[in-house]
Amino acid sequence: MHTTQYAVTGRICGRASGCLYLCVVHHSQQHMAGRKNAMLTTEDRRWLTGEKTYEGEHAKQQRYQRRRDIRERVYNSILDFTILFQQLEETEREKLFGHLSDDGTQWDIEDEAFEAGIRDALAFLLYNIGVTKPLSTDKATSSTPVAEQLITDAIYHAGRRDDYLVETVELNITATHLPLSNVLDDLEAGTTLSPARLRVLMESDRVDTAEIQECVRRMIFEDD
């Protein structure tokens, strides 16, 4: 078990299961071709998901060009968030994100794919600015991790939009190193899996969902 404390207080936890994840992935793959070009084009999506491949004499160059185009679009899209954050009207933001209750605990959005996209956008950004790096070491450091600094700055800027001065941000992360192979071994051995481990399996494409359903069934009957 490894606990990392950034200077950012709150408890981060996922949903009780990965059901939303599985449903959204299936839905997104079904409707991927019908979506408009955005940060990724339709061809980008087909290539990244393995639906499209490049073969033949110029395949290497085509893959290189595709990767470069994706990098450029992602880079420029991220730059656009500065404009969106500063300039997009509140009415337009609410049309996009729906309405949140005053205490921030209730959200009236019913678009599961959009909700999953927000989650994965945050995960993509956090992962690539190194939010998991401090989890792999017990060494104390006087330097501020990049992820901590950017998270703190982001919450500060968000607070200022509503005239709050955010002075302190604390974030505690408790994590256990859990390779998928370990969970697969437990599943094969018939070991009862915790909800957290079940979620790891449900988010993997290496396990038949029927096996997971059987595992859940055993847990239910054991509880009875």
PDB file of N, CA and C in Angstrom, residues 186-195 197-198 208-223:
ATOM      1  N   ASP A 186      -5.778 -14.445  -9.567  1.00  0.00           N
ATOM      2  CA  ASP A 186      -6.798 -14.618  -8.531  1.00  0.00           C
ATOM      3  C   ASP A 186      -8.101 -15.134  -9.132  1.00  0.00           C
ATOM      4  N   LEU A 187      -8.454 -14.609 -10.308  1.00  0.00           N
ATOM      5  CA  LEU A 187      -9.685 -15.041 -10.968  1.00  0.00           C
ATOM      6  C   LEU A 187      -9.598 -16.510 -11.348  1.00  0.00           C
ATOM      7  N   GLU A 188      -8.462 -16.910 -11.902  1.00  0.00           N
ATOM      8  CA  GLU A 188      -8.278 -18.303 -12.322  1.00  0.00           C
ATOM      9  C   GLU A 188      -8.287 -19.247 -11.128  1.00  0.00           C
ATOM     10  N   ALA A 189      -7.774 -18.760  -9.983  1.00  0.00           N
ATOM     11  CA  ALA A 189      -7.719 -19.597  -8.786  1.00  0.00           C
ATOM     12  C   ALA A 189      -9.056 -19.665  -8.060  1.00  0.00           C
ATOM     13  N   GLY A 190     -10.035 -18.895  -8.535  1.00  0.00           N
ATOM     14  CA  GLY A 190     -11.346 -18.905  -7.895  1.00  0.00           C
ATOM     15  C   GLY A 190     -11.418 -18.063  -6.645  1.00  0.00           C
ATOM     16  N   THR A 191     -10.432 -17.184  -6.460  1.00  0.00           N
ATOM     17  CA  THR A 191     -10.409 -16.315  -5.286  1.00  0.00           C
ATOM     18  C   THR A 191     -11.512 -15.259  -5.389  1.00  0.00           C
ATOM     19  N   THR A 192     -12.191 -15.013  -4.286  1.00  0.00           N
ATOM     20  CA  THR A 192     -13.204 -13.959  -4.272  1.00  0.00           C
ATOM     21  C   THR A 192     -12.529 -12.608  -4.463  1.00  0.00           C
ATOM     22  N   LEU A 193     -13.028 -11.850  -5.412  1.00  0.00           N
ATOM     23  CA  LEU A 193     -12.403 -10.574  -5.746  1.00  0.00           C
ATOM     24  C   LEU A 193     -13.165  -9.408  -5.126  1.00  0.00           C
ATOM     25  N   SER A 194     -12.417  -8.430  -4.680  1.00  0.00           N
ATOM     26  CA  SER A 194     -13.027  -7.218  -4.135  1.00  0.00           C
ATOM     27  C   SER A 194     -13.649  -6.411  -5.272  1.00  0.00           C
ATOM     28  N   PRO A 195     -14.574  -5.496  -4.970  1.00  0.00           N
ATOM     29  CA  PRO A 195     -15.146  -4.639  -6.019  1.00  0.00           C
ATOM     30  C   PRO A 195     -14.081  -3.879  -6.809  1.00  0.00           C
ATOM     31  N   ARG A 197     -11.004  -4.869  -7.450  1.00  0.00           N
ATOM     32  CA  ARG A 197     -10.337  -5.781  -8.383  1.00  0.00           C
ATOM     33  C   ARG A 197     -11.267  -6.170  -9.532  1.00  0.00           C
ATOM     34  N   LEU A 198     -12.558  -6.290  -9.244  1.00  0.00           N
ATOM     35  CA  LEU A 198     -13.520  -6.565 -10.314  1.00  0.00           C
ATOM     36  C   LEU A 198     -13.524  -5.441 -11.339  1.00  0.00           C
ATOM     37  N   ASP A 208     -13.056 -12.411 -20.528  1.00  0.00           N
ATOM     38  CA  ASP A 208     -14.427 -12.619 -20.991  1.00  0.00           C
ATOM     39  C   ASP A 208     -15.383 -12.118 -19.908  1.00  0.00           C
ATOM     40  N   THR A 209     -16.329 -11.276 -20.286  1.00  0.00           N
ATOM     41  CA  THR A 209     -17.259 -10.738 -19.292  1.00  0.00           C
ATOM     42  C   THR A 209     -18.063 -11.840 -18.614  1.00  0.00           C
ATOM     43  N   ALA A 210     -18.217 -12.988 -19.276  1.00  0.00           N
ATOM     44  CA  ALA A 210     -18.947 -14.102 -18.660  1.00  0.00           C
ATOM     45  C   ALA A 210     -18.215 -14.591 -17.410  1.00  0.00           C
ATOM     46  N   GLU A 211     -16.879 -14.567 -17.449  1.00  0.00           N
ATOM     47  CA  GLU A 211     -16.100 -14.964 -16.275  1.00  0.00           C
ATOM     48  C   GLU A 211     -16.341 -14.004 -15.123  1.00  0.00           C
ATOM     49  N   ILE A 212     -16.415 -12.713 -15.437  1.00  0.00           N
ATOM     50  CA  ILE A 212     -16.642 -11.720 -14.395  1.00  0.00           C
ATOM     51  C   ILE A 212     -18.039 -11.885 -13.806  1.00  0.00           C
ATOM     52  N   GLN A 213     -19.021 -12.148 -14.677  1.00  0.00           N
ATOM     53  CA  GLN A 213     -20.386 -12.349 -14.202  1.00  0.00           C
ATOM     54  C   GLN A 213     -20.465 -13.544 -13.260  1.00  0.00           C
ATOM     55  N   GLU A 214     -19.728 -14.590 -13.581  1.00  0.00           N
ATOM     56  CA  GLU A 214     -19.707 -15.772 -12.721  1.00  0.00           C
ATOM     57  C   GLU A 214     -19.077 -15.437 -11.376  1.00  0.00           C
ATOM     58  N   CYS A 215     -18.031 -14.623 -11.412  1.00  0.00           N
ATOM     59  CA  CYS A 215     -17.373 -14.211 -10.176  1.00  0.00           C
ATOM     60  C   CYS A 215     -18.333 -13.403  -9.306  1.00  0.00           C
ATOM     61  N   VAL A 216     -19.063 -12.485  -9.924  1.00  0.00           N
ATOM     62  CA  VAL A 216     -20.039 -11.679  -9.189  1.00  0.00           C
ATOM     63  C   VAL A 216     -21.138 -12.572  -8.622  1.00  0.00           C
ATOM     64  N   ARG A 217     -21.589 -13.550  -9.423  1.00  0.00           N
ATOM     65  CA  ARG A 217     -22.635 -14.474  -8.959  1.00  0.00           C
ATOM     66  C   ARG A 217     -22.183 -15.228  -7.716  1.00  0.00           C
ATOM     67  N   ARG A 218     -20.923 -15.701  -7.724  1.00  0.00           N
ATOM     68  CA  ARG A 218     -20.396 -16.421  -6.560  1.00  0.00           C
ATOM     69  C   ARG A 218     -20.378 -15.520  -5.333  1.00  0.00           C
ATOM     70  N   MET A 219     -19.985 -14.260  -5.536  1.00  0.00           N
ATOM     71  CA  MET A 219     -19.920 -13.325  -4.417  1.00  0.00           C
ATOM     72  C   MET A 219     -21.302 -13.092  -3.820  1.00  0.00           C
ATOM     73  N   ILE A 220     -22.317 -12.976  -4.685  1.00  0.00           N
ATOM     74  CA  ILE A 220     -23.678 -12.726  -4.209  1.00  0.00           C
ATOM     75  C   ILE A 220     -24.184 -13.899  -3.387  1.00  0.00           C
ATOM     76  N   PHE A 221     -23.984 -15.123  -3.910  1.00  0.00           N
ATOM     77  CA  PHE A 221     -24.466 -16.298  -3.191  1.00  0.00           C
ATOM     78  C   PHE A 221     -23.687 -16.533  -1.907  1.00  0.00           C
ATOM     79  N   GLU A 222     -22.403 -16.197  -1.909  1.00  0.00           N
ATOM     80  CA  GLU A 222     -21.619 -16.344  -0.682  1.00  0.00           C
ATOM     81  C   GLU A 222     -22.104 -15.379   0.384  1.00  0.00           C
ATOM     82  N   ASP A 223     -22.493 -14.156  -0.052  1.00  0.00           N
ATOM     83  CA  ASP A 223     -23.005 -13.177   0.908  1.00  0.00           C
ATOM     84  C   ASP A 223     -24.323 -13.626   1.513  1.00  0.00           C
TER      85      ASP A 223
END
